[in-house]
Every structure is written in structure tokens, then in C-alpha cells.
Tab-separated table of C-alpha atoms and ligand atoms in Angstrom:
chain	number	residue	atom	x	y	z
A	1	UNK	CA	21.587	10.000	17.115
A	2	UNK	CA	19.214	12.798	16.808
A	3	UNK	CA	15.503	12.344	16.198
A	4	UNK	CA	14.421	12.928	12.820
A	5	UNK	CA	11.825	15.833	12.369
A	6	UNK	CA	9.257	13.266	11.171
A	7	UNK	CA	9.976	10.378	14.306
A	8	UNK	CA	10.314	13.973	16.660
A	9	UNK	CA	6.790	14.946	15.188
A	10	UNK	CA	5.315	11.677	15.229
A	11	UNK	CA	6.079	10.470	18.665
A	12	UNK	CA	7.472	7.114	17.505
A	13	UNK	CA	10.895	5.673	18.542
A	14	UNK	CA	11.800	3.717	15.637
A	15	UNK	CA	12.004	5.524	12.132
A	16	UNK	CA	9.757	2.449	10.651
A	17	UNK	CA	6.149	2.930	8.923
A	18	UNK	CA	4.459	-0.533	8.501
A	19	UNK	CA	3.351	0.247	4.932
A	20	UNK	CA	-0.701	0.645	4.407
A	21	UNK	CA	-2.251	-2.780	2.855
A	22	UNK	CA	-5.639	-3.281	1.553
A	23	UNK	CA	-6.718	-6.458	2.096
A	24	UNK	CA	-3.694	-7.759	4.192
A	25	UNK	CA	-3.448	-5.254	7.045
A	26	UNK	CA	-4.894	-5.412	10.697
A	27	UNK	CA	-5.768	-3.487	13.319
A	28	UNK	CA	-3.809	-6.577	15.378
A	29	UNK	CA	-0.690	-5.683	13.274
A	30	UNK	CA	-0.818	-1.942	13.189
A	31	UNK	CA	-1.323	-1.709	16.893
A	32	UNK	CA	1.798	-4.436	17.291
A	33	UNK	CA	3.969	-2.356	15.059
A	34	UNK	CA	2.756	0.887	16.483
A	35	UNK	CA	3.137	-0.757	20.465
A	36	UNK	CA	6.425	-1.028	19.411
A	37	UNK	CA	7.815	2.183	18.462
A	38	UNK	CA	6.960	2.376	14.484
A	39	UNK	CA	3.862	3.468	13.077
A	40	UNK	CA	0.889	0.801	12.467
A	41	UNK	CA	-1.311	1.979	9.254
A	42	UNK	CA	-4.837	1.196	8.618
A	43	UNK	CA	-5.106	0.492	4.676
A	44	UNK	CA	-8.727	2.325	4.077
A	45	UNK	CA	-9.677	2.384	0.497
A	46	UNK	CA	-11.523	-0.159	0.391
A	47	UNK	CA	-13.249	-0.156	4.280
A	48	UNK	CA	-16.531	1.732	4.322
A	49	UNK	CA	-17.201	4.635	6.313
A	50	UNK	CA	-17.924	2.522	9.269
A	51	UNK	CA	-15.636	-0.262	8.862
A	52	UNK	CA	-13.462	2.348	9.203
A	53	UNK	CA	-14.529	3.833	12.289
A	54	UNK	CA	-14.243	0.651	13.778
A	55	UNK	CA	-10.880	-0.710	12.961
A	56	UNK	CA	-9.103	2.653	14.201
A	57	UNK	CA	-11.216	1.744	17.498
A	58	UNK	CA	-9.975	-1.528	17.641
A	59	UNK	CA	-5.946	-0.042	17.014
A	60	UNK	CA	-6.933	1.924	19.992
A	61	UNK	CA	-8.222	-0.698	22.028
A	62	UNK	CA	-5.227	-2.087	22.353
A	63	UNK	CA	-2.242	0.655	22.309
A	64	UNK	CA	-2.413	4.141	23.001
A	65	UNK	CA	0.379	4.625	20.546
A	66	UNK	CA	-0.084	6.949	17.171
A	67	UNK	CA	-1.250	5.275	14.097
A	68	UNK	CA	-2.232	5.980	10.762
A	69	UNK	CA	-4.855	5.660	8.359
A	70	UNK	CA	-4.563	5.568	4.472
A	71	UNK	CA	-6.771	6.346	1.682
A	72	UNK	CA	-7.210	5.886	-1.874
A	73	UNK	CA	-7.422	9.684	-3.584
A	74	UNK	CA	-10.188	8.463	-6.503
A	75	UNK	CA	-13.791	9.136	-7.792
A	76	UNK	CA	-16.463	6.609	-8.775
A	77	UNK	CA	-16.752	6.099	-12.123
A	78	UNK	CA	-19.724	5.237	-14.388
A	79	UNK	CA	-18.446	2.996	-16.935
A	80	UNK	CA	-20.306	2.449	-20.111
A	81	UNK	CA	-22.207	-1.021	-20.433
A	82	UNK	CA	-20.182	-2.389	-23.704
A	83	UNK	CA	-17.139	-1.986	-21.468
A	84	UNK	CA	-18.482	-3.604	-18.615
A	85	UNK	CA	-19.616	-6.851	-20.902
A	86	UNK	CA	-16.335	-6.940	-22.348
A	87	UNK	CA	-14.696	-7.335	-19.879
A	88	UNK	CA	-17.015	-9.693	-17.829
A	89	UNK	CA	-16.741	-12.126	-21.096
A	90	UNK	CA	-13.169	-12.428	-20.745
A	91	UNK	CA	-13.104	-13.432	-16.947
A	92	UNK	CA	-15.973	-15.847	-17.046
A	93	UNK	CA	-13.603	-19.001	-18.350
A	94	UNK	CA	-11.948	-18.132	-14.907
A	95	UNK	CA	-14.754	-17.335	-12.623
A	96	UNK	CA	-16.844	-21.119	-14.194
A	97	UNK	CA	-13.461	-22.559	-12.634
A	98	UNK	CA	-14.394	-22.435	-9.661
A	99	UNK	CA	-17.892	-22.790	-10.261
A	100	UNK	CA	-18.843	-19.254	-10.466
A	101	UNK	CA	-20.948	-16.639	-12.470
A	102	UNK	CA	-19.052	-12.962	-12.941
A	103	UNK	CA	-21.954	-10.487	-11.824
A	104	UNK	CA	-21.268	-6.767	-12.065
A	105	UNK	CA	-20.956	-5.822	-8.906
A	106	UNK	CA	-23.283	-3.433	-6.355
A	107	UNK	CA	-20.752	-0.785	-6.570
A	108	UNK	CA	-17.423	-0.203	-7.948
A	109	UNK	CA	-16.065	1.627	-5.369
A	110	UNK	CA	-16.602	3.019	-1.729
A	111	UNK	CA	-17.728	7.075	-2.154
A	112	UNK	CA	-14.478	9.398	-1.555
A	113	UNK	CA	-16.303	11.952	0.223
A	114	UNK	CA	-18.065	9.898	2.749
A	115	UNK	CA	-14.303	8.095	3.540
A	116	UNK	CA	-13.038	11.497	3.923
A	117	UNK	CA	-15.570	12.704	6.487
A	118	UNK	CA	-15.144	9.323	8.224
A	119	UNK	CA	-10.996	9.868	7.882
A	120	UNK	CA	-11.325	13.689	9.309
A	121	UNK	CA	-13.840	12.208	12.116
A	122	UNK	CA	-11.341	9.076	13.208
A	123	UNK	CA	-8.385	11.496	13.835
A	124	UNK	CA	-5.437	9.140	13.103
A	125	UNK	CA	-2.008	10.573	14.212
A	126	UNK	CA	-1.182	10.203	10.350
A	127	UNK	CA	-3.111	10.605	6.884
A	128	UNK	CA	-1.872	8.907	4.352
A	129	UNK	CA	-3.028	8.957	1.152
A	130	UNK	CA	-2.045	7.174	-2.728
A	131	UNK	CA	-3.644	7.089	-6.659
A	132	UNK	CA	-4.328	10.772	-6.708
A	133	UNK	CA	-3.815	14.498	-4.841
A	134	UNK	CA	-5.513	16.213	-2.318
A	135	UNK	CA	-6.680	19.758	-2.231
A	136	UNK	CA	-5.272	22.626	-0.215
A	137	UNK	CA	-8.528	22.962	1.477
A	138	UNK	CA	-8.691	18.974	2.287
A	139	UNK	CA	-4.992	19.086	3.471
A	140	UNK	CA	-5.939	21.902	5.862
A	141	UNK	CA	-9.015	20.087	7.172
A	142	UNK	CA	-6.726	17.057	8.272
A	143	UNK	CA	-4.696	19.234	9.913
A	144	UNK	CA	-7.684	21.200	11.865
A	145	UNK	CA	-8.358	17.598	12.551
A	146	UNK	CA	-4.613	17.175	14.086
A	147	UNK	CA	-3.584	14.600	11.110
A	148	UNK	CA	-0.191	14.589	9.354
A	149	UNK	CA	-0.413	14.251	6.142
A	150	UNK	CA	1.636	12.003	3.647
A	151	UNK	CA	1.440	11.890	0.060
A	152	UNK	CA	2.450	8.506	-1.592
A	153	UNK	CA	4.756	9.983	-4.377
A	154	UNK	CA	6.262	7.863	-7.821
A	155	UNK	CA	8.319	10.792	-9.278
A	156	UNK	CA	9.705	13.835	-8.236
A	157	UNK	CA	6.982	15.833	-9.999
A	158	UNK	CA	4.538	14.055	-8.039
A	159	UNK	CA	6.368	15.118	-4.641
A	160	UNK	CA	6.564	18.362	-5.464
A	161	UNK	CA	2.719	18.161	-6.124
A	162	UNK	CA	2.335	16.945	-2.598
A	163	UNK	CA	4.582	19.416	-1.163
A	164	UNK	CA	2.247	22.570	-2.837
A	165	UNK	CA	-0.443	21.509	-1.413
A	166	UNK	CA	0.701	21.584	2.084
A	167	UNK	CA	1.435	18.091	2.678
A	168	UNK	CA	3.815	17.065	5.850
A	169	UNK	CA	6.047	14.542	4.313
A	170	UNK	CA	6.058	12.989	1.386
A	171	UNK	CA	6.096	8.999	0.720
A	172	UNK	CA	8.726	8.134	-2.152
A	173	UNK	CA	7.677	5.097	-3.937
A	174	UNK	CA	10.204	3.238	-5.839
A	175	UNK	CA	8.910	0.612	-8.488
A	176	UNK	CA	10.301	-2.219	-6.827
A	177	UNK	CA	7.866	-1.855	-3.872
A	178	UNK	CA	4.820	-4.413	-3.810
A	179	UNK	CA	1.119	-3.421	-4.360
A	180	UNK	CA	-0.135	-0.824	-6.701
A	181	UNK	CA	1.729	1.758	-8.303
A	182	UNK	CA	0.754	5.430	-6.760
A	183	UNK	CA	1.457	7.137	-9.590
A	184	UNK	CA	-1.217	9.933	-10.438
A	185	UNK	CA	0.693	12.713	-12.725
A	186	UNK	CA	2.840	11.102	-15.645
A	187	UNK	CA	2.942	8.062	-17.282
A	188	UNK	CA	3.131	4.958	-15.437
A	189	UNK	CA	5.721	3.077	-17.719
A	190	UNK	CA	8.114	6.105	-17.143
A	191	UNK	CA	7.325	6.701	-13.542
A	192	UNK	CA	8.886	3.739	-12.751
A	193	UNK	CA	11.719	5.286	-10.909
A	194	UNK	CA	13.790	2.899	-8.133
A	195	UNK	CA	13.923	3.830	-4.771
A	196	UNK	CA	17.562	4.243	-4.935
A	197	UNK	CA	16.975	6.949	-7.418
A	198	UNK	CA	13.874	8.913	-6.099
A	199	UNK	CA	14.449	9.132	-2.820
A	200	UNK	CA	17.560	11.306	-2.912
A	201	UNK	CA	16.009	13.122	-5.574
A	202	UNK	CA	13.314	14.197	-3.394
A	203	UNK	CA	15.071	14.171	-0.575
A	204	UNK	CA	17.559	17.644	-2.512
A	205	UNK	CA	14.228	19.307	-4.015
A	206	UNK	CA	11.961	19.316	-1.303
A	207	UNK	CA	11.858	20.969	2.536
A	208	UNK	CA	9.362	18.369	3.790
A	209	UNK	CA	10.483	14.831	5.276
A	210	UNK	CA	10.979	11.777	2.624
A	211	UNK	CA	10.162	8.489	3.327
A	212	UNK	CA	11.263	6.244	1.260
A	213	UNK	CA	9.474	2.599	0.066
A	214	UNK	CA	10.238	-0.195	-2.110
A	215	UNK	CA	12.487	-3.100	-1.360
A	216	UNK	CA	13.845	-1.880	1.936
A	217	UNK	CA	13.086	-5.419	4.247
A	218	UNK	CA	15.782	-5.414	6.623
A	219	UNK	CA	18.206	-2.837	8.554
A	220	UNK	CA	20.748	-2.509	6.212
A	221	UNK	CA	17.651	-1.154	3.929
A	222	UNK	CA	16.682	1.178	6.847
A	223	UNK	CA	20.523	2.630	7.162
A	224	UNK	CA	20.591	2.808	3.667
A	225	UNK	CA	17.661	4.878	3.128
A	226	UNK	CA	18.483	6.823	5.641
A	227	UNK	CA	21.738	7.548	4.451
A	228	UNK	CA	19.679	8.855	1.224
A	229	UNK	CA	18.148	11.448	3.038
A	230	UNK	CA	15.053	9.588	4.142
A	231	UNK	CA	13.855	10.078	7.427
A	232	UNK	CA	11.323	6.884	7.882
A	233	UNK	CA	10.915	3.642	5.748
A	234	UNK	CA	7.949	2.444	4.811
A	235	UNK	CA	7.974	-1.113	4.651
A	236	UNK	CA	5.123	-2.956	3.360
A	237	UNK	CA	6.156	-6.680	1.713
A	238	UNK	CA	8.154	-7.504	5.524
A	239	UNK	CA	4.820	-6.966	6.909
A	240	UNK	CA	3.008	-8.747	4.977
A	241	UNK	CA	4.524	-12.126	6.203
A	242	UNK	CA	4.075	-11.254	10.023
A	243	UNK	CA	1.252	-13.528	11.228
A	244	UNK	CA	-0.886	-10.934	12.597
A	245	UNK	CA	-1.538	-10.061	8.199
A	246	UNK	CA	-4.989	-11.462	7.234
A	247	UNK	CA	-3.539	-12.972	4.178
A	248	UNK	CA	-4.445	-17.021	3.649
A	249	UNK	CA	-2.617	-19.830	3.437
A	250	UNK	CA	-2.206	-19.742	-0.351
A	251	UNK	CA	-0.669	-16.227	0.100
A	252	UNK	CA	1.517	-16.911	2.588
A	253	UNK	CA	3.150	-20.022	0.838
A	254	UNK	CA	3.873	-18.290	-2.065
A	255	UNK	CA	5.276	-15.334	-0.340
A	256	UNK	CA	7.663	-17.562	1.654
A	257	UNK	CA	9.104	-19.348	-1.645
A	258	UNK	CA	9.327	-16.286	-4.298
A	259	UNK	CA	12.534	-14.489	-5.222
A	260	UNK	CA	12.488	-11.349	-7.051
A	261	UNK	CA	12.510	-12.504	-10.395
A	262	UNK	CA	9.108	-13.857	-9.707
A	263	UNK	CA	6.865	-10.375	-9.256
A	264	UNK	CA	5.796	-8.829	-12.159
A	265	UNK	CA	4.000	-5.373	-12.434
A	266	UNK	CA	0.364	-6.696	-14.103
A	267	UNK	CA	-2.611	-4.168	-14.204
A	268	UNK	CA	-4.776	-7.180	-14.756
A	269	UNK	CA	-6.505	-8.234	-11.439
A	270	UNK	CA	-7.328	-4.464	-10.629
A	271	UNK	CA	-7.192	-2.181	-14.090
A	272	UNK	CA	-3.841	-0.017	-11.904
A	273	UNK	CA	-0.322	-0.955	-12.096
A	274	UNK	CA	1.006	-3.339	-9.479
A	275	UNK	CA	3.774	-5.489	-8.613
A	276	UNK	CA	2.745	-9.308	-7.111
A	277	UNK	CA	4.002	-12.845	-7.595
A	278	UNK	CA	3.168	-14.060	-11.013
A	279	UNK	CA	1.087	-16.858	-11.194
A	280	UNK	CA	-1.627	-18.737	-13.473
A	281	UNK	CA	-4.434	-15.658	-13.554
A	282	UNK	CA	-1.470	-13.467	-14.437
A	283	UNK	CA	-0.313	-15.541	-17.288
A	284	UNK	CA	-3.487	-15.992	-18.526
A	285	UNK	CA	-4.816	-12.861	-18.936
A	286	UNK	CA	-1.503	-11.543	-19.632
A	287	UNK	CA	-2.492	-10.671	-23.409
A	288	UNK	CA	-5.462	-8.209	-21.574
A	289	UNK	CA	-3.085	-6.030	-20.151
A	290	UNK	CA	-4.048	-3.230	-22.428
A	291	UNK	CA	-8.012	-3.713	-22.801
A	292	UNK	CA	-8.984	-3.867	-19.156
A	293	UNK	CA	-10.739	-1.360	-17.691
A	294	UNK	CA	-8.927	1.107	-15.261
A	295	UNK	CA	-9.005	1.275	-11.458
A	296	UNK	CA	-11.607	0.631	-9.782
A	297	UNK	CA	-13.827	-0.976	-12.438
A	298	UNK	CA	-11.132	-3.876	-13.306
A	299	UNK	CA	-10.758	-4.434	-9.240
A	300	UNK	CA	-14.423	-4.550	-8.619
A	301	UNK	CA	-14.905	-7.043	-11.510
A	302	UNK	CA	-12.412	-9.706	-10.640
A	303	UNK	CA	-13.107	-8.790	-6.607
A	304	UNK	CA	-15.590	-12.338	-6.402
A	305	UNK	CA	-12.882	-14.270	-8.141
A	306	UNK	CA	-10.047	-13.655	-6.153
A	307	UNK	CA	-12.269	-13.944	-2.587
A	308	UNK	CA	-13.403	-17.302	-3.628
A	309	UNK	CA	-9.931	-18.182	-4.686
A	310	UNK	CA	-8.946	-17.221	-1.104
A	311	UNK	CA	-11.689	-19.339	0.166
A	312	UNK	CA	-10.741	-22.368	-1.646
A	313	UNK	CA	-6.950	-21.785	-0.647
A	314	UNK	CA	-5.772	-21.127	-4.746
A	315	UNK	CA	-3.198	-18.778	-5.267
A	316	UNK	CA	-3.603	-19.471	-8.817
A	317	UNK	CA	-6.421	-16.990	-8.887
A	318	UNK	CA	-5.571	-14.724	-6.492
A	319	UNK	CA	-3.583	-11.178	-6.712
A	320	UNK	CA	-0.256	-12.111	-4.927
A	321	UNK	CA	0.964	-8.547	-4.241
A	322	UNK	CA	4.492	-8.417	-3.069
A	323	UNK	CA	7.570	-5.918	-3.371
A	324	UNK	CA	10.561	-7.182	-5.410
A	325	UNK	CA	12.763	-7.648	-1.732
A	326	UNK	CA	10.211	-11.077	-1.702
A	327	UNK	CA	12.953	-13.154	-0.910
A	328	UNK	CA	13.757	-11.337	2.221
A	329	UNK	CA	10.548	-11.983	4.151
A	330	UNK	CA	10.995	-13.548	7.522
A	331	UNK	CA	7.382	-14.702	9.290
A	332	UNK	CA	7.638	-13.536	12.604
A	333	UNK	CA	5.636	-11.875	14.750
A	334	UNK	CA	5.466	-7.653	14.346
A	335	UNK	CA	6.721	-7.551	17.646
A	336	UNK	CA	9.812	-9.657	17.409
A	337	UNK	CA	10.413	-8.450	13.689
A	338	UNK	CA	10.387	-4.835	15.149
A	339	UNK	CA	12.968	-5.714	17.430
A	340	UNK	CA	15.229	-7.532	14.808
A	341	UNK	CA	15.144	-4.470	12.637
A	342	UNK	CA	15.996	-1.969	15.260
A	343	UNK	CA	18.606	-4.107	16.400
A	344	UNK	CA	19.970	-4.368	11.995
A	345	UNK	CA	19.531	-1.010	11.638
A	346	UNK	CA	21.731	0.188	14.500
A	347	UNK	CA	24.365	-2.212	13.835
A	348	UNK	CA	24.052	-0.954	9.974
A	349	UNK	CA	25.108	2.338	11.656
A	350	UNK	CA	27.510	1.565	14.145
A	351	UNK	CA	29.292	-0.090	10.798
A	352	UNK	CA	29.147	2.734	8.791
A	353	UNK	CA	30.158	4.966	11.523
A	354	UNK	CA	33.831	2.760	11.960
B	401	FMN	C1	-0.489	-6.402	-0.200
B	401	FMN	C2	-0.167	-4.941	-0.333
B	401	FMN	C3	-1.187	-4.011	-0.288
B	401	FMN	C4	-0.897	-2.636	-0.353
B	401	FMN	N1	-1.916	-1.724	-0.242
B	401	FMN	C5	-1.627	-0.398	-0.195
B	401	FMN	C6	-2.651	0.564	0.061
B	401	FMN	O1	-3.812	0.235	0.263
B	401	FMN	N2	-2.285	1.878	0.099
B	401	FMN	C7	-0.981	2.298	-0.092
B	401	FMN	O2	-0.712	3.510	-0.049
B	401	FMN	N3	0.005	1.396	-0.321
B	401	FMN	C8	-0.290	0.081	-0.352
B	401	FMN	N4	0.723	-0.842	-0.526
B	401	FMN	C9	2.130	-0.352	-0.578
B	401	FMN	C10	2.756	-0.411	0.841
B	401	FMN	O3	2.099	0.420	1.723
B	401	FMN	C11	4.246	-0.028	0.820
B	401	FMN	O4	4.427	1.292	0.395
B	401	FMN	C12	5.034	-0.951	-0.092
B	401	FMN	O5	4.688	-2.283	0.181
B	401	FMN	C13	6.532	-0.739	0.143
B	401	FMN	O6	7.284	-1.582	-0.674
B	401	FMN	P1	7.735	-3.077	-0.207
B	401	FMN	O7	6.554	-3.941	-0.440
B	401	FMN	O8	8.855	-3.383	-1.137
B	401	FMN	O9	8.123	-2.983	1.228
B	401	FMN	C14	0.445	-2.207	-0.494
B	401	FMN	C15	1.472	-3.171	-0.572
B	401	FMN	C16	1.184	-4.516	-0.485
B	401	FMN	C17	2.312	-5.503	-0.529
């Protein structure tokens, strides 16, 4: 089988992307995943400018392999006070739970322009980048900077966005993949298109490479998204469950015992659209979807809460994100699960091709 343009490009073996995750990725796992023919990915829109610098040199302390780093594409925003109190009010029942006081917090989120420079000055093999568009001009610097760029896309119109502004590939990202929505053009409720659906849809209107995410956790998903047109997966929720993830105990539990019919798409842990594993803070607050404030005010707000729920091992409390192939998940090492899926995804083929 040929190379893809995108694995050609990329200098990886297998066409696998371990999908970005804030909060739950490594360098440990993106260098394993990376090491092993796929492409390990930094999740960076939450790290500082220098936590930043140092997790890409920690990926490169231990493979010389390309990785990538991701960004949010957002701008700080300067709520007004009322809003702020409001929505304080209605998580303090949860934060005197465990004992806590909801403070507003020191900032709301890390400065765009300051990640960028720190993004342009770590030279990943790979940009990545969700929530929002990039200039021409900031596409171009990436590339002066020897980055490919990828555009996390939730509709067609979105991918086409991506693709006029000079972007290398484009990241399609059905609704039924875990974590927060990308979406940045139409309306969330009708951008939530199934991978099935967008992929080939991007796949006919564009020139540049498709990847395709959501709910692809084993080979056959690989094959099958290939078939579409895709020429990588992105796989995010299969990751997750590797134990190189920095995800607790709590987490990992309730990862290993959900099906699909237990994630829910709930913009109330962060103020953004994402799917996770329903559980009592979801429930609760359930009535709030509406009022809470958007991304990143919501996430910096309920940011104490779900840390100390980590800390005291309660997934009650803590934003469960997971894609709806849940059920799938098999904790094993990056390496080994690298291996497995290599191994399903060319037997996927060899079946299709008899
Ligand atoms: C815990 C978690 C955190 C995520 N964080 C990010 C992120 O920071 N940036 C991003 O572009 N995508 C993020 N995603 C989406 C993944 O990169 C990937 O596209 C998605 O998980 C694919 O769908 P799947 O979960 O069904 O495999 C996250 C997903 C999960 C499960």
C-alpha cells in the first residue's frame, strides 16, 4: 500500500494521530505513540508559555520521532462582574462539598499570543489547532517555522475555512468524538455532524488531506475511515485509557465501565460543548446548561472543583470527557496498543481486499 501524502509528509509509519488532550495527555504518551510510528500530540491550551517549552523537550528527550503540538484558537475575555457572581453562586453548593470556597480565579485563560510565540519557537513537526481559525499570516509563520498545520474542523464550512487559509490538512471532527466540540463557524446544535458523514464530505470538497476523529478505537475504525477518504485517524478516547494518560483513578474506572449511552454532550463544567461520561455534577447542574458563561470563563470557574475532585479520587465532580466508542477502550500500554491497531487495521484490509 502506498503512503498517504499526509504519513509521506509526516515521516510516520502508521496513519494514527494520538488525538491532543488537555489535561490527560503526556509527553510519556506522545513520545510512546510517536516511538512507534503514529504521531504523539502535546494538548497546549491550557500549558503556559513555558510549560510548553518544556514538555516538547521532554517528547524529545526521549524519541527523535515527529510530534505535534495543539492549541486552543481563543482570546481572553473580560467578563462583566454580575456574570461572574452568578455563576459563582450556583457552584458554591458543590465546591462547600468538598469543603471548598469558589474564588474567581487569577486568570481565565493563558494569553494566545504569548502561546503562539512559544508554539512558533518549539517547532513541533505538526500544529494543530481547535475552537477558532488562524490567519493567513499565522499559518505562514508556522510554516517559516517548518510546522504542518491542521485545523480541527466540525462541518464542511469550517474545513473549507481551514483550507483558505493555507492550512495542510484538515482534522474532521464528528460529534461522537470525546472532549470539546471544535466548532467555531455555525451553530453548535447543527454542527453536530457524525464522522461517517463529514469525513467523506470533506474528503470530495477539499484538495488537502482529511483526518478523520470521533469514535474510530480500533482497526476496523482505521480501515473504515480510510476507506472514506481519510488519510490519518485521530484517535483520542483509546488513548486516554493507555497508562502513560495522567488521568486518576476516578477517571480511569469510569472510563473502563461506560458504554455509549452513558456520554452526554454538557457545556456545563467548561461554558463549550463537550461529550464526557455523565455523572452527578452533570445531572446537577444540568438545568444551567443555558446560563453558564462561555469558554473559558465557565472552565476557569469550576477549574478548583474538578482538581480537588481529582485529588480526593470523586468522579462525581469531575469532567469525565470521553468519545461515544467508550466501550471500546482497552488499557494497555501506547506501545502495545500501537501494535494491536496496526496489526487490526491491516487485517481490516487484507479482508476487504478478498
Ligand atoms: C480528555 C480529552 C481531552 C481533549 N482535549 C483536546 C484538546 O485539548 N484539543 C483538541 O484539539 N482536541 C481535544 N480532544 C479531542 C481529541 O483530540 C480527539 O480529536 C477526539 O478524542 C477523537 O474522538 P474519540 O475520543 O472518539 O477518539 C480531547 C479529547 C479528550 C477525550
Amino acid at each position: 500500500m502506498l503512503p498517504s501524502t499526509l504519513v509521506a509528509r509526516l515521516q510516520i509509519t502508521l496513519p494514527i494521530i494520538q488525538g491532543p488532550m488537555t489535561g490527560a495527555d503526556t509527553p510519556a504518551l506522545a513520545a510512546a505513540v510517536s516511538h512507534a510510528g503514529g504521531l504523539g500530540m502535546l494538548a497546549s491550551g491550557t500549558r503556559s508559555p513555558a510549560a510548553m517549552a518544556e514538555a516538547a523537550a521532554q517528547v524529545r528527550r526521549q524519541t527523535d520521532k515527529p510530534f505535534g503540538m495543539n492549541m486552543f484558537v481563543q482570546a481572553t475575555p473580560s467578563p462583566d462582574d454580575a456574570t461572574v457572581r452568578a455563576a459563582l453562586e450556583r457552584l458554591a453548593p458543590l465546591y462547600a462539598e468538598l469543603g471548598l470556597e469558589p474564588t474567581v480565579p487569577a486568570q481565565w485563560c493563558e494569553d494566545f499570543e504569548a502561546q503562539f510565540e512559544a508554539l512558533l519557537a518549539a517547532r513541533p513537526a505538526v500544529a494543530s489547532f481547535t475552537f477558532g481559525i488562524l490567519s493567513a499570516a499565522q499559518v505562514e509563520r508556522l510554516h517559516a517555522a517548518g510546522s504542518y498545520v491542521i485545523g480541527t474542523a466540525t462541518t464542511l464550512a469550517e474545513a473549507r475555512a481551514w483550507a483558505a487559509v493555507g492550512a495542510d490538512a484538515v482534522c474532521a471532527s464528528g460529534m461522537e468524538a470525546g472532549g470539546h466540540r471544535g466548532t467555531f463557524l455555525g451553530d453548535f446544535v447543527a454542527s453536530m455532524v457524525g464522522t461517517l458523514a463529514l469525513v467523506p464530505h470533506c474528503v470530495d470538497a477539499l484538495t488537502i488531506p482529511v483526518i478523520a476523529a470521533g469514535a474510530i478505537m480500533d482497526g476496523r475504525g482505521i480501515a473504515a475511515a480510510l476507506a472514506l477518504g481519510a488519510q490519518a485517524v485521530q484517535m483520542g478516547t483509546a488513548f486516554l485509557a493507555c497508562p502513560e494518560s495522567a488521568i486518576g483513578s476516578a477517571y480511569r474506572e469510569a472510563l473502563n465501565n461506560a458504554q455509549a449511552t452513558d456520554t452526554r454532550i454538557t457545556r456545563i463544567f467548561s461554558g463549550r460543548p463537550a461529550r464526557g461520561i455523565v455523572n452527578a455534577m452533570m445531572e446537577r447542574l444540568q438545568g444551567d446548561e443555558a446560563t453558564v458563561p462561555a469558554y473559558p470563563i465557565q472552565n476557569a470557574l469550576t477549574g478548583a472543583l474538578r482538581r480537588a475532585a481529582a485529588q480526593a479520587g470523586r468522579a462525581d465532580y469531575l469532567s469525565l470527557w470521553a468519545g461515544q466508542g467508550v466501550g471500546a477502550v482497552r488499557p494497555m500500554p501506547a506501545a502495545a496498543l500501537m501494535q494491536v491497531l496496526a496489526q487490526e487495521w491491516r487485517a481490516a484490509t487484507t479482508a476487504r481486499a478478498t
